Amino acid sequence: MNIAKVIVDVPASSINQTFDYSIPIKFQEILEPGMRVIVPFGPRKIMGFVVERVSESSFDKLKDILDVLDLTPVLTKELLELGKWVAHETLSLSITALQAMLPQVLKSKYKKELVRMTDASLPTELEHLFAGRDSIDYEEFEHVNISYYQLQKVIQAGDISVDYLVQSKITKKQILMVKPARESYFLEEAMIDLPKNAKKQKQLLTYFIENHSSISQKELVNKLQTTPGTIKNLVDKGLLETFKTEIFRNPYDDDSIERTTPLELTEEQRQAIEPIHDAIDRNQHDVFLLHGVTGSGKTEVYLQAIQKVINKGEEAIVLVPEIALTPQMVNRFKGRFGKSVAVMHSALSAGEKYDEWQRIHRKEVQVVVGARSAIFAPFENIGIIIIDEEHETTYKQEDQPRYHARDVAIHRGENHNCPVVLGSATPTLESYARAAKGVYKLATLSKRTNDQPMPNIEIIDMRAELHAGNRTMFSRKLKERMEQCIRNGEQVVLLLNRRGYSTFVMCRDCGHVKECPHCDIALTFHKNSNRLKCHYCSYEEMVPTICPECSSDLIRYFGTGTQRVEEALTELIPEARVLRMDVDTTRRKGSHERILKEFGDKKADILLGTQMIAKGLDFENVTLVGVLTADSMLHLPDFRSSEKTFQLLTQVSGRAGRHELTGEVFVQTYTPDHYSIKLASEYNFLDFYKQEMGMRKKFQYPPYYFLALITVSHENKVKVVQTTQRMVQLLIKKVNQNTVVLGPTPSPIPRIKDRYRYQCMIKYRNEPNLRTFLNKIIDQFSDEIKKDNLLISVDLQPYHLM
Ligand code: ADP
Ligand code: ZN
Ligand code: ZN
């Protein structure tokens, strides 16, 4: 068995196969499938995964494996098989699928070191090598004559660990602070000398005259709606000073988390958990759909199911949407299971992610809570997989491999004979339809645990507001209630349903809209930097002062960005303290948590944000939720737009009145009669489900039909259209009669980064060989893909039709 089959790290379809290498003697004792190796490939040395050891090869002159990167496999047998399955299901390359399962650190070159983990004495040679040190460079080991086998033994015994030298950044973070450089009377005098129109500078000085202390630049900019540039002006004049300070934080500081004990379950919870416990006991793979209104105690059900799994000596994977992975959520799991919990979060640094992955790999934890990719956690005895908020689209990966975490979860659940639990207040139509057919087992939690009613949702017709002469984006009723709330010391959550809107610049004279020169899409206005940016490529430019088309100076920005709403809001209710949460204010690591903490500490009256505020927040003082534009998503070219609107409204309504105070929700809309808005306001999931299923059937969409989206892109438009046309013709010949092949049609964004984009959509009910057809057809274009920069991408069960 001295030949290894290796999948090499060359992302090209022509190389999507295993290659045989012979295993040199020094590695023969240690090499196992799932280890990474370095192999010669043409003139290069590249990384590869060993997938199998065999004794014969059909090739006669094999090259040697040059080096072995891991002394314990990084991928288990199950994960190697899973990689193959993911690659097949998503039409991606094996190497891409395998890489997707590993933390970033294992995909790039870092220095390794060997670290002693225990006091146990090592074999003499290794003791000599360490020479009293706690850790040594891995290279030192490679330069002495100690067998890999010997080292592998002590690693397996847990006495030595291989670590990667990646800097960990989370605990140390520098922030820029601003403070006055002179006494207040000096600032007052300086203010008189400033030119009349230096309003921004005066405002800053006034602030520091009133508050003679330091403040972070970020907070200052937010507070005064000023710019770093204005601050710099005053620093240059010697009036202000900036300095850096280090803040220490660890969002998951385990020791400070209060331990919790299992709650006595409600009758509904008991009925929901019983069959899950049963499946755990019997090692039975079943998929459960836990349909529970927000606040119905789904999380407690998860926790008690996991407890049972841990008691059995097995492991649990919990997926939550990335943006719901807040300390609030994580603490509920750490509070119950303490140090047995690993967290996989995209905001962790590469080093931290690797550390968490190592804790799983070494079996130091039994539970992982994480976003999508945590579904690949290298556990070997999985007892349950839970997907919270199963309707979230973030469970679908948008680039290769385009897997859906739910499908992977079910596949792993089958491998491990364990239950999979999908939880949501608004399940996807796909999942609910499966539950209705009995493919999944349905459990329903219809009541909140505290017996509080769901907050009352009132629909406000914004057309009527307009007729009554109210041109602002806040209805009179919402304004009045917000003011009332603030007076009572209660808090407000305002959702701006931003998808479908952006802040763009338009000329009022000729209607010219500034577009990206490389992508067919309007540039987005960013107030802080006063620049226009493209959200698809990195293009940006200054905001023009005169229209490039007609030279008019009436060029203004339009749309409903959160920044604009924030301005309008502070104008409307000047006493309101507003916190804004959107992609701009949460770009920096940790800012999401910080905003939530500030709001929780009641440092603001109103939390204004996009979709990301709709999930998982639990603040006792929130009594009012406002949705500013409920219908902005309804007009997108997306067959799920009604479903998404229904889900969003339900989720955000769940944010109000979760505790003693009762809550109230106002939904502003221009289409008050749309069924998704109406039924969401009545919390009527079932009727929504029925009505939407009718639409899906009529227009041949999931769950009645499966979809495959092929996107072709190239710099030459004619070529794109022709290629797509050829694909359509090839496909039509192959597929069943009742399968629909649509196209070529321009993609909703017809050009990105100077490449034209056309698509073809396949709607099918039963095409067992579709993946094979698609692979064959794409193969016919492989020359053009390789030589002519043609791109063809296939997305099976797409979520974004762009
Ligand atoms: P969901 O995940 O369904 O939105 P949560 O799990 O957040 O609901 O539960 C809402 C609240 O009810 C939480 O504060 C939780 O601690 C509490 N809770 C859950 N189950 C029980 C129970 N059996 N008895 C009392 N309180 C409960
Ligand atoms: Zn113009
Ligand atoms: Zn662009």
Coordinates of N, CA and C and ligand atoms in Angstrom, one line a residue, residues 515-523 533-540 751-754, ligand 3:
E515 N -23.7 56.0 -13.1 CA -23.5 54.5 -13.0 C -22.0 54.2 -13.0
C516 N -21.7 52.9 -12.5 CA -20.3 52.5 -12.6 C -19.9 52.3 -14.0
P517 N -18.7 52.8 -14.4 CA -18.3 52.6 -15.8 C -18.0 51.1 -16.1
H518 N -17.9 50.3 -15.1 CA -17.5 48.8 -15.4 C -18.7 47.9 -15.2
C519 N -19.7 48.3 -14.5 CA -20.8 47.4 -14.2 C -22.1 48.2 -14.5
D520 N -23.1 47.5 -15.0 CA -24.4 48.2 -15.3 C -25.2 48.4 -14.0
I521 N -24.7 49.3 -13.1 CA -25.5 49.5 -11.9 C -25.1 50.8 -11.3
A522 N -26.1 51.5 -10.7 CA -25.9 52.8 -10.2 C -24.9 52.8 -9.1
L523 N -24.1 53.8 -9.0 CA -23.1 54.0 -8.0 C -23.9 54.4 -6.7
K533 N -19.5 55.0 -4.8 CA -18.9 53.7 -4.8 C -19.7 52.6 -5.5
C534 N -19.0 51.7 -6.2 CA -19.7 50.6 -6.8 C -19.7 49.4 -5.8
H535 N -20.8 48.8 -5.6 CA -20.8 47.7 -4.7 C -20.5 46.4 -5.3
Y536 N -20.2 46.4 -6.6 CA -19.8 45.1 -7.3 C -18.3 45.0 -7.6
C537 N -17.7 46.2 -7.9 CA -16.3 46.2 -8.1 C -15.8 47.3 -7.1
S538 N -14.5 47.5 -7.1 CA -14.1 48.5 -6.1 C -14.0 49.9 -6.6
Y539 N -14.6 50.1 -7.8 CA -14.6 51.5 -8.4 C -15.2 52.5 -7.4
E540 N -14.5 53.7 -7.3 CA -15.1 54.8 -6.6 C -14.7 56.2 -7.3
R751 N -24.0 43.5 -16.5 CA -22.5 43.6 -16.7 C -21.9 43.9 -15.3
I752 N -20.9 43.2 -15.0 CA -20.1 43.4 -13.8 C -18.6 43.3 -14.1
K753 N -17.9 44.3 -13.7 CA -16.4 44.4 -13.9 C -16.1 44.2 -15.4
D754 N -16.9 44.9 -16.3 CA -16.7 44.9 -17.7 C -16.9 43.6 -18.4
Ligands
ZN3 ZN -18.4 48.5 -10.7

